[in-house]
Amino acid sequence: MYAKAITPILNVSDIQRSFDWFEKLGWKKCWDWGAPPTFGSVGSGECEIFLCVNAQGGRGDGENRPSFGPDSNGAAETGVWMSIWVDDVDAVHQRCIEQGIEISWGPENMPWGVREMHVRHPDGHVFRISRGIDHT
């Protein structure tokens, strides 16, 4: 199989709240469907994520807790995790602080060769914001 693209679908409780959250992160609403809308998408560059109200997958509980490290519990995470690769993790971190987005980890240089931070969507989904780092 040769895949041309992949579009993740997130189960969300409130599509407008999700559009607003992604906008704070710097993404844009691409489209919505239904009256009132129950399906839609957000995009950034060549990337797109579908959002579906109360269907097509599970959601996390959205608790404010670390998503990584010694105080985290990976088994308790029930939302989707996705990695988003960017040019400047620290610039994204600053934007998240300014926009009031929950940061659940980092940013930190990780032993596997990336600088990363985690943000949590209101429905518990976790986004790893990452950039490869040079170990020279």
Coordinates of C-alpha atoms in Angstrom, one line a residue:
M1 CA 0.0 0.0 0.0
Y2 CA 1.2 3.5 -0.8
A3 CA -0.5 6.2 1.3
K4 CA -0.8 9.6 -0.3
A5 CA -2.0 11.3 2.9
I6 CA -3.5 10.6 6.3
T7 CA -6.2 12.7 8.1
P8 CA -6.8 11.9 11.8
I9 CA -10.3 12.3 13.1
L10 CA -10.8 13.6 16.7
N11 CA -13.9 13.0 18.7
V12 CA -14.9 16.4 20.2
S13 CA -17.6 17.5 22.5
D14 CA -18.1 21.0 21.1
I15 CA -17.0 21.7 17.5
Q16 CA -16.9 25.5 17.9
R17 CA -14.8 25.3 21.1
S18 CA -12.4 23.0 19.1
F19 CA -12.3 25.5 16.2
D20 CA -11.5 28.3 18.7
W21 CA -8.8 26.2 20.5
F22 CA -7.0 25.3 17.2
E23 CA -7.2 29.0 16.2
K24 CA -5.4 29.9 19.4
L25 CA -2.7 27.4 18.4
G26 CA -2.4 29.1 15.0
W27 CA -4.5 26.7 12.9
K28 CA -7.5 27.7 10.7
K29 CA -11.0 26.3 10.3
C30 CA -11.2 24.7 6.8
W31 CA -14.9 23.8 6.6
D32 CA -17.8 22.5 8.7
W33 CA -20.9 20.4 7.8
G34 CA -24.4 20.2 9.2
A35 CA -26.8 22.6 10.8
P36 CA -25.7 22.9 13.4
P37 CA -22.3 21.7 12.4
T38 CA -21.3 18.2 13.8
F39 CA -18.3 17.6 11.5
G40 CA -15.5 19.8 10.2
S41 CA -11.8 20.3 9.8
V42 CA -8.9 22.5 10.8
G43 CA -5.7 22.9 8.9
S44 CA -2.1 24.3 9.0
G45 CA 0.1 24.2 6.0
E46 CA -0.4 20.8 4.3
C47 CA -1.9 19.2 7.5
E48 CA -5.6 18.7 8.2
I49 CA -7.5 17.2 11.2
F50 CA -11.1 16.3 11.0
L51 CA -13.3 17.0 14.1
C52 CA -16.4 14.9 14.8
V53 CA -18.9 15.7 17.6
N54 CA -19.5 12.7 19.9
A55 CA -18.4 10.1 17.4
Q56 CA -15.5 8.4 15.5
G57 CA -13.2 7.6 18.4
G58 CA -12.8 8.3 22.0
R59 CA -12.0 11.3 24.1
G60 CA -9.8 11.8 27.1
D61 CA -11.0 13.3 30.3
G62 CA -9.1 16.6 29.9
E63 CA -7.7 16.6 33.4
N64 CA -5.0 19.1 34.0
R65 CA -2.1 16.7 34.7
P66 CA 1.4 16.1 33.2
S67 CA 1.3 14.1 29.9
F68 CA 4.9 12.9 30.4
G69 CA 7.5 12.5 33.1
P70 CA 7.6 11.0 36.6
D71 CA 4.2 12.5 37.7
S72 CA 2.3 11.2 34.6
N73 CA 0.3 8.1 34.1
G74 CA 0.3 7.0 30.4
A75 CA -2.3 4.3 31.1
A76 CA -4.8 6.9 32.3
E77 CA -4.6 8.8 28.9
T78 CA -7.7 7.9 26.8
G79 CA -7.6 10.7 24.2
V80 CA -5.7 10.6 20.9
W81 CA -2.0 11.6 20.9
M82 CA -0.5 13.2 17.8
S83 CA 2.9 14.6 17.0
I84 CA 3.1 18.0 15.2
W85 CA 6.6 18.8 13.8
V86 CA 7.5 22.5 13.7
D87 CA 10.5 24.8 13.1
D88 CA 10.5 26.4 16.6
V89 CA 9.1 24.7 19.6
D90 CA 9.9 27.6 21.9
A91 CA 7.9 30.0 19.7
V92 CA 4.9 27.7 19.8
H93 CA 5.4 27.5 23.6
Q94 CA 5.3 31.2 23.9
R95 CA 2.1 31.4 21.7
C96 CA 0.4 28.8 23.9
I97 CA 1.2 30.8 27.1
E98 CA -0.2 33.9 25.5
Q99 CA -3.3 32.2 24.3
G100 CA -4.0 30.3 27.6
I101 CA -3.6 26.8 26.1
E102 CA -2.9 24.1 28.6
I103 CA 0.7 23.0 28.4
S104 CA 1.1 19.5 29.9
W105 CA 4.8 19.0 29.4
G106 CA 8.0 20.9 28.5
P107 CA 9.4 22.2 26.4
E108 CA 12.5 20.0 27.0
N109 CA 15.3 18.4 25.0
M110 CA 14.5 14.7 25.1
P111 CA 17.1 11.9 25.0
W112 CA 15.6 10.6 21.7
G113 CA 16.9 13.7 19.8
V114 CA 13.9 16.1 19.8
R115 CA 12.9 19.2 21.6
E116 CA 9.3 18.8 22.5
M117 CA 6.3 20.1 24.5
H118 CA 2.8 18.8 24.9
V119 CA -0.5 20.7 24.8
R120 CA -3.8 19.3 25.8
H121 CA -7.1 19.9 23.8
P122 CA -10.2 20.6 26.0
D123 CA -11.4 17.0 25.3
G124 CA -8.1 15.5 26.5
H125 CA -6.3 14.9 23.2
V126 CA -2.6 15.5 23.5
F127 CA -0.4 17.1 20.8
R128 CA 3.4 16.6 21.0
I129 CA 4.9 19.7 19.4
S130 CA 8.4 18.7 18.3
R131 CA 11.5 19.6 16.4
G132 CA 14.6 17.4 15.8
I133 CA 17.7 18.6 17.6
D134 CA 21.4 18.2 16.7
H135 CA 23.5 16.4 19.2
T136 CA 26.8 17.6 17.9

